[in-house]
Short mmCIF file of C-alpha atoms in Angstrom, two decimals:
data_model
loop_
_atom_site.label_atom_id
_atom_site.label_comp_id
_atom_site.label_asym_id
_atom_site.label_seq_id
_atom_site.Cartn_x
_atom_site.Cartn_y
_atom_site.Cartn_z
CA LEU A 459 148.95 165.69 88.87
CA PHE A 460 149.79 165.24 92.59
CA VAL A 461 150.66 161.58 93.18
CA THR A 462 151.29 160.31 96.71
CA ASP A 463 151.61 156.90 98.29
CA GLU A 464 148.01 157.17 99.52
CA ASN A 465 146.07 158.68 96.63
CA ILE A 466 146.12 160.65 93.38
CA ASN A 467 144.93 164.29 93.16
CA ILE A 468 144.15 165.86 89.83
CA VAL A 469 143.78 169.64 89.74
CA VAL A 470 143.19 171.81 86.67
CA HIS A 471 144.23 175.46 86.92
CA LYS A 472 143.81 178.33 84.49
CA PHE A 473 146.40 181.08 84.43
CA LEU A 474 145.11 184.65 84.50
CA GLU A 475 146.96 187.89 83.97
CA GLY A 476 149.36 188.71 86.77
CA ARG A 477 150.18 184.99 87.26
CA GLU A 478 146.97 184.45 89.23
CA LEU A 479 145.17 181.09 89.12
CA VAL A 480 141.58 179.95 88.84
CA GLU A 481 140.86 176.37 89.85
CA LEU A 482 138.66 174.73 87.19
CA HIS A 483 138.55 171.15 88.41
CA ARG A 484 139.69 168.95 91.32
CA SER A 485 139.32 165.25 91.92
CA SER A 486 140.90 162.69 94.22
CA LEU A 487 141.46 158.99 93.50
CA ASN A 488 141.92 156.61 96.39
CA ASP A 489 143.91 153.36 96.33
CA LEU A 490 145.82 154.27 93.16
CA GLY A 491 148.94 155.74 94.75
CA GLY A 492 152.29 154.15 95.60
CA GLN A 493 150.76 151.93 98.28
CA SER A 494 148.78 150.06 95.64
CA VAL A 495 152.11 149.05 94.07
CA ASP A 496 153.35 147.93 97.50
CA ARG A 497 150.27 145.77 97.96
CA LYS A 498 150.77 144.06 94.59
CA TYR A 499 154.39 143.34 95.51
CA LYS A 500 153.40 141.83 98.86
CA GLU A 501 150.65 139.74 97.20
CA PHE A 502 153.25 138.37 94.78
CA LEU A 503 155.54 137.35 97.62
CA ARG A 504 152.62 135.63 99.34
CA GLU A 505 151.89 133.69 96.14
CA ILE A 506 155.52 132.58 95.90
CA PHE A 507 155.93 131.42 99.49
CA THR A 508 152.29 130.30 99.94
CA HIS A 509 149.80 131.87 102.32
CA LYS A 510 150.83 129.54 105.15
CA VAL A 511 154.53 130.47 105.07
CA TRP A 512 153.97 134.18 104.51
CA ASP A 513 151.35 134.46 107.26
CA GLU A 514 153.68 132.78 109.75
CA PHE A 515 156.51 135.08 108.69
CA GLU A 516 154.30 138.18 109.07
CA LYS A 517 153.07 137.09 112.49
CA LYS A 518 156.45 136.15 113.96
CA TYR A 519 158.71 138.73 112.30
CA PRO A 520 156.67 141.92 111.55
CA SER A 521 159.82 144.08 111.70
CA ASP A 522 161.39 142.01 108.90
CA VAL A 523 158.28 142.49 106.78
CA GLN A 524 158.40 146.22 107.43
CA LYS A 525 162.06 146.30 106.40
CA MET A 526 161.30 144.43 103.16
CA MET A 527 158.61 146.96 102.29
CA TRP A 528 160.90 149.86 103.14
CA GLU A 529 163.60 148.46 100.82
CA PHE A 530 161.04 147.97 98.07
CA SER A 531 159.86 151.58 98.44
CA HIS A 532 163.36 152.61 97.27
CA LEU A 533 163.70 149.93 94.61
CA LYS A 534 160.40 150.86 92.93
CA HIS A 535 161.92 154.14 91.74
CA VAL A 536 163.89 152.29 89.03
CA ASP A 537 162.78 150.81 85.69
CA GLU A 538 164.71 147.54 85.47
CA ASP A 539 165.04 144.11 87.07
CA ILE A 540 165.26 144.39 90.84
CA ASP A 541 167.03 142.29 93.49
CA VAL A 542 165.39 142.03 96.90
CA ILE A 543 167.29 140.67 99.89
CA CYS A 544 165.47 137.66 101.31
CA PRO A 545 165.42 138.04 105.10
CA PHE A 546 167.06 135.24 107.07
CA ASN A 547 163.86 134.66 109.03
CA LEU A 548 161.75 134.32 105.88
CA ALA A 549 164.19 131.70 104.55
CA LYS A 550 164.11 129.91 107.92
CA VAL A 551 160.31 129.71 107.96
CA ALA A 552 160.18 128.65 104.31
CA GLN A 553 162.81 125.89 104.69
CA LYS A 554 160.71 124.21 107.38
CA HIS A 555 158.40 123.22 104.52
CA GLN A 556 160.81 122.74 101.61
CA ASP A 557 164.02 124.05 100.08
CA ILE A 558 163.55 127.73 99.34
CA GLU A 559 164.53 127.28 95.66
CA LYS A 560 161.52 125.02 95.16
CA PHE A 561 159.12 127.84 95.99
CA PHE A 562 160.31 129.60 92.80
CA GLU A 563 159.85 126.62 90.47
CA GLY A 564 157.25 127.50 87.85
CA VAL A 565 156.99 131.13 89.07
CA GLN A 566 156.88 133.60 86.19
CA GLY A 567 159.01 136.72 86.66
CA ALA A 568 160.96 135.77 89.80
CA SER A 569 163.92 133.61 90.80
CA TYR A 570 166.08 132.94 93.85
CA ASP A 571 169.85 133.26 93.81
CA GLU A 572 172.04 133.06 96.93
CA GLY A 573 169.83 135.05 99.29
CA LEU A 574 168.40 137.38 96.66
CA ILE A 575 164.89 137.40 95.21
CA ARG A 576 165.24 138.60 91.62
CA ILE A 577 162.13 140.11 90.05
CA SER A 578 162.07 140.73 86.31
CA LYS A 579 161.34 144.12 84.82
CA HIS A 580 158.12 142.81 83.24
CA LYS A 581 156.79 141.44 86.54
CA PHE A 582 157.90 144.64 88.29
CA TRP A 583 155.85 146.67 85.83
CA SER A 584 152.81 144.51 86.54
CA PHE A 585 152.74 145.80 90.12
CA PHE A 586 152.03 149.27 88.67
CA ALA A 587 149.34 148.19 86.19
CA GLN A 588 146.23 148.95 88.24
CA SER A 589 147.55 152.31 89.37
CA LEU A 590 148.71 153.36 85.88
CA HIS A 591 145.41 152.30 84.30
CA GLY A 592 143.35 154.22 86.86
CA ILE A 593 145.45 157.37 86.57
CA THR A 594 145.43 157.27 82.76
CA HIS A 595 141.66 156.69 82.59
CA ASN A 596 140.93 159.66 84.87
CA VAL A 597 143.38 162.04 83.20
CA ARG A 598 141.88 161.19 79.80
CA GLY A 599 138.52 162.02 81.33
CA ILE A 600 139.83 165.51 82.06
CA PHE A 601 140.87 165.96 78.42
CA ASN A 602 137.44 164.72 77.29
CA LYS A 603 135.75 167.47 79.31
CA GLY A 604 137.13 170.01 76.87
CA PHE A 605 139.79 171.66 79.01
CA ASN A 606 142.60 173.19 76.95
CA ILE A 607 145.44 171.44 78.76
CA GLY A 608 148.85 172.84 77.90
CA CYS A 609 150.97 171.01 80.45
CA ILE A 610 150.83 168.18 82.98
CA LEU A 611 153.00 168.83 86.03
CA LEU A 612 153.78 165.58 87.83
CA VAL A 613 154.64 166.04 91.52
CA GLY A 614 154.53 164.12 94.79
CA GLU A 615 156.39 161.22 96.40
CA PHE A 616 155.02 158.64 93.93
CA ALA A 617 156.34 160.78 91.02
CA VAL A 618 159.93 159.69 91.81
CA CYS A 619 159.06 156.33 90.20
CA GLU A 620 160.55 156.09 86.74
CA VAL A 621 157.83 153.66 85.65
CA LEU A 622 155.10 156.21 86.43
CA ARG A 623 156.93 159.14 84.83
CA ARG A 624 157.62 157.21 81.65
CA HIS A 625 154.05 155.96 81.39
CA ILE A 626 152.45 159.39 81.82
CA THR A 627 154.90 160.90 79.33
CA ASP A 628 154.25 158.19 76.73
CA GLU A 629 150.45 158.46 77.14
CA PHE A 630 150.08 162.24 76.96
CA ILE A 631 153.16 163.72 75.25
CA ASP A 632 151.18 163.98 71.98
CA TYR A 633 148.55 166.15 73.69
CA CYS A 634 150.58 168.46 75.92
CA LYS A 635 153.89 168.94 77.67
CA VAL A 636 154.62 166.58 80.57
CA LEU A 637 156.93 168.03 83.21
CA CYS A 638 158.32 166.53 86.39
CA PRO A 639 160.63 168.50 88.72
CA PHE A 640 164.05 167.06 89.55
CA ARG A 641 162.82 166.48 93.11
CA PRO A 642 159.03 165.99 92.79
CA ARG A 643 158.58 165.17 96.48
CA GLU A 644 160.31 168.32 97.74
CA SER A 645 158.47 170.49 95.18
CA ILE A 646 155.24 170.03 97.16
CA LEU A 647 156.83 171.57 100.25
CA LYS A 648 158.26 174.39 98.19
CA GLY A 649 154.88 174.99 96.59
CA ALA A 650 153.19 175.14 100.00
CA VAL A 651 155.68 177.75 101.18
CA VAL A 652 155.26 179.86 98.03
CA LEU A 653 151.46 179.64 98.27
CA GLY A 654 151.60 180.65 101.93
CA LYS A 655 153.54 183.78 100.99
CA HIS A 656 151.40 184.58 97.95
CA GLN A 657 147.92 183.39 98.87
CA THR A 658 146.30 185.73 96.37
CA ARG A 659 147.75 183.71 93.47
CA ILE A 660 144.69 181.42 93.58
CA GLN A 661 141.60 183.57 93.13
CA PHE A 662 138.82 180.99 92.75
CA ARG A 663 138.30 177.38 93.81
CA LYS A 664 135.46 174.90 93.40
CA SER A 665 133.35 173.89 96.38
CA ALA A 666 133.24 170.13 97.05
CA PHE A 667 129.83 170.38 98.73
CA THR A 668 126.67 172.46 98.85
CA TYR A 669 126.91 174.43 102.11
CA GLY A 670 123.90 175.93 103.80
CA ILE A 671 122.28 177.18 106.97
CA GLY A 672 119.09 175.95 108.66
CA VAL A 673 116.38 178.58 109.10
CA SER A 674 112.74 178.90 110.08
CA ASP A 675 110.07 180.72 108.07
CA ARG A 676 106.33 181.36 108.37
CA PHE A 677 104.54 178.11 107.71
CA ASP A 678 102.85 177.92 104.32
CA GLU A 679 100.80 174.76 103.73
CA LEU A 680 101.32 175.12 99.97
CA LYS A 681 105.12 175.10 100.28
CA HIS A 682 106.01 173.29 103.50
CA ILE A 683 105.46 169.78 104.85
CA GLU A 684 103.36 169.31 107.98
CA GLU A 685 106.17 167.39 109.74
CA ARG A 686 108.30 170.57 109.90
CA LYS A 687 105.54 172.73 111.38
CA PHE A 688 105.83 174.12 114.91
CA THR A 689 104.06 176.84 116.89
CA ASN A 690 105.20 179.53 119.34
CA LYS A 691 103.80 182.75 120.80
CA ASP A 692 104.21 184.53 117.48
CA GLY A 693 102.54 182.06 115.18
CA GLU A 694 103.11 178.97 113.06
CA TRP A 695 106.52 178.24 111.58
CA CYS A 696 108.34 175.77 109.38
CA GLY A 697 111.69 174.78 110.84
CA GLY A 698 114.80 173.24 109.30
CA LEU A 699 114.64 174.93 105.91
CA PHE A 700 117.96 174.65 104.03
CA ILE A 701 119.22 178.02 102.74
CA LYS A 702 122.11 177.55 100.30
CA LEU A 703 125.29 179.52 100.85
CA VAL A 704 127.33 177.98 98.02
CA GLY A 705 126.58 175.07 95.69
CA VAL A 706 128.58 171.95 94.94
CA GLY A 707 130.95 172.57 92.05
CA GLU A 708 130.48 176.35 92.18
CA HIS A 709 133.48 178.63 91.90
CA VAL A 710 134.02 180.57 95.10
CA GLY A 711 136.25 183.61 95.23
CA LEU A 712 138.79 183.39 97.99
CA ASP A 713 138.13 185.97 100.69
CA LYS A 714 134.60 186.33 99.27
CA THR A 715 132.22 187.67 101.91
CA MET A 716 128.47 187.04 102.05
CA GLU A 717 126.10 188.90 104.35
CA PHE A 718 122.65 187.87 105.53
CA THR A 719 120.07 189.49 107.79
CA PHE A 720 118.01 187.42 110.19
CA TYR A 721 115.27 188.20 112.70
CA PRO A 722 114.15 186.28 115.78
CA ILE A 723 111.12 184.05 115.41
CA GLN A 724 109.84 185.01 118.86
CA ALA A 725 109.60 188.54 120.33
CA ASP A 726 111.19 187.64 123.69
CA GLN A 727 113.86 185.38 122.22
CA THR A 728 117.24 185.97 123.92
CA MET A 729 119.38 183.47 122.04
CA MET A 730 119.86 183.10 118.28
CA ASN A 731 121.01 179.64 117.18
CA PHE A 732 122.60 179.11 113.76
CA TYR A 733 123.26 175.58 112.46
CA PHE A 734 125.37 174.92 109.37
CA TYR A 735 125.19 171.97 106.99
CA ARG A 736 126.77 170.42 103.92
CA THR A 737 125.58 167.92 101.31
CA LEU A 738 126.40 166.60 97.84
CA LYS A 739 122.87 167.54 96.74
CA LYS A 740 122.53 170.68 94.64
CA ILE A 741 119.41 172.20 96.24
CA PRO A 742 118.03 170.36 99.27
CA LYS A 743 114.88 171.83 100.80
CA TYR A 744 115.22 170.61 104.40
CA VAL A 745 118.20 169.98 106.64
CA THR A 746 116.69 166.61 107.59
CA GLU A 747 116.98 165.18 104.09
CA GLU A 748 119.18 162.13 103.53
CA GLY A 749 122.77 163.08 102.78
CA VAL A 750 122.61 166.43 104.62
CA GLU A 751 125.00 166.56 107.56
CA GLN A 752 125.50 169.19 110.25
CA ILE A 753 129.04 170.61 110.33
CA GLY A 754 128.76 173.15 113.13
CA TYR A 755 126.79 175.81 114.88
CA LEU A 756 126.98 179.35 116.25
CA PHE A 757 125.09 180.76 119.23
CA LEU A 758 124.50 184.49 119.71
CA ASN A 759 123.16 186.14 122.86
CA SER A 760 120.39 188.70 122.24
CA PRO A 761 119.59 190.15 125.70
CA ASN A 762 117.87 193.37 124.56
CA THR A 763 114.36 192.36 123.43
CA GLU A 764 112.77 195.85 123.33
CA CYS A 765 112.37 195.73 119.54
CA GLY A 766 110.80 192.29 119.60
CA ARG A 767 110.92 190.49 116.28
CA SER A 768 112.19 193.62 114.52
CA ARG A 769 115.69 193.08 115.88
CA GLU A 770 118.27 192.63 113.11
CA VAL A 771 121.08 190.10 113.27
CA LYS A 772 123.81 190.39 110.63
CA LEU A 773 125.53 187.14 109.67
CA THR A 774 128.76 187.53 107.72
CA ILE A 775 130.42 184.54 106.06
CA THR A 776 133.92 184.69 104.55
CA PHE A 777 135.57 181.91 102.52
CA ASP A 778 139.34 181.49 102.57
CA ARG A 779 141.74 178.75 101.48
CA MET A 780 140.79 176.29 104.22
CA ASP A 781 137.90 177.64 106.26
CA MET A 782 134.47 179.20 106.24
CA LYS A 783 134.60 182.02 108.82
CA ILE A 784 131.32 183.15 110.34
CA LYS A 785 130.50 186.22 112.41
CA ALA A 786 127.12 187.19 113.86
CA LYS A 787 126.16 190.56 115.36
CA ASP A 788 122.93 191.64 117.06
CA LEU A 789 122.53 195.28 115.99
CA THR A 790 120.24 196.06 118.97
CA SER A 791 122.22 194.45 121.79
CA GLU A 792 125.54 194.93 119.93
CA SER A 793 126.52 191.40 121.00
CA GLU A 794 128.81 189.41 118.74
CA SER A 795 129.84 185.81 118.20
CA ALA A 796 132.17 184.08 115.74
CA THR A 797 133.31 180.61 114.67
CA LYS A 798 134.82 178.83 111.67
CA PHE A 799 134.52 175.45 109.94
CA GLY A 800 136.69 173.55 107.52
CA PHE A 801 135.68 174.27 103.95
CA MET A 802 136.25 171.43 101.47
CA TRP A 803 137.33 172.30 97.97
CA LYS A 804 136.65 170.01 95.05
#
């Protein structure tokens, strides 16, 4: 469970022999990280001082607002009442309207005392409620999928918050172990270094999209739509057919290599153009379908046309941790070309 200020990432790994890993599941939750807690805190301050006062304070003294949020980012690590220093400029703006103490009359969970804004533990916890509910709901969804979870490892900058650690422990300790490193933020950096040195530890990962290549084939009125039909010197063709390389949710072996053989669609063709696409659809038929987006292309010179349409072009595709690497070679002309695209894991 990788929890940051921006989002929450849930990854399920299975241990194999030799300490190797297979990735079984990956999901990302936006707007549930530490910044959601910050927003709730700022909304509460706006309610206390009124929109008019707070908007004036934000507009005139943005550096003071930034300092308040920075101080809160450190205070939110605790699990108790918190005292926040009220900036002089906030008090000055507020007192133009009324005594600052009056803003706190009738406010549940907050009080003002000699330059300090005191927020109760209960109100402090309420800032976390949306984030905790979202995380808990999605982690329970993982358990409901039938994974045999033995341990939850809680890491990331948001994991330093005692409120989050205690909540996750209380919710899931009856189902599995819940572990959090002494320094959960630094553990991410350490893990990245270790993975860089031992990249073979993770053997399989899930693809976040269906990836494919656009090709042309002989036009068949029983299989193809008329809109995709075109004609050249060598006959009638259907263009923009989507040929799947890997499907959404499929496990892909790292360093897995796929090889394809292509032929020119015209005897005197001197350039082979390959266009690559991705989509959340499982099996699209055409690259022009809604939700199919182009992610890149590869051009290969093919100057020797002696063999006409019998010329073979080998296309090799290799998947690694971050990229899809593509190489093309014309076996007749012996020309080569290569490129790579970012490959999104699920």
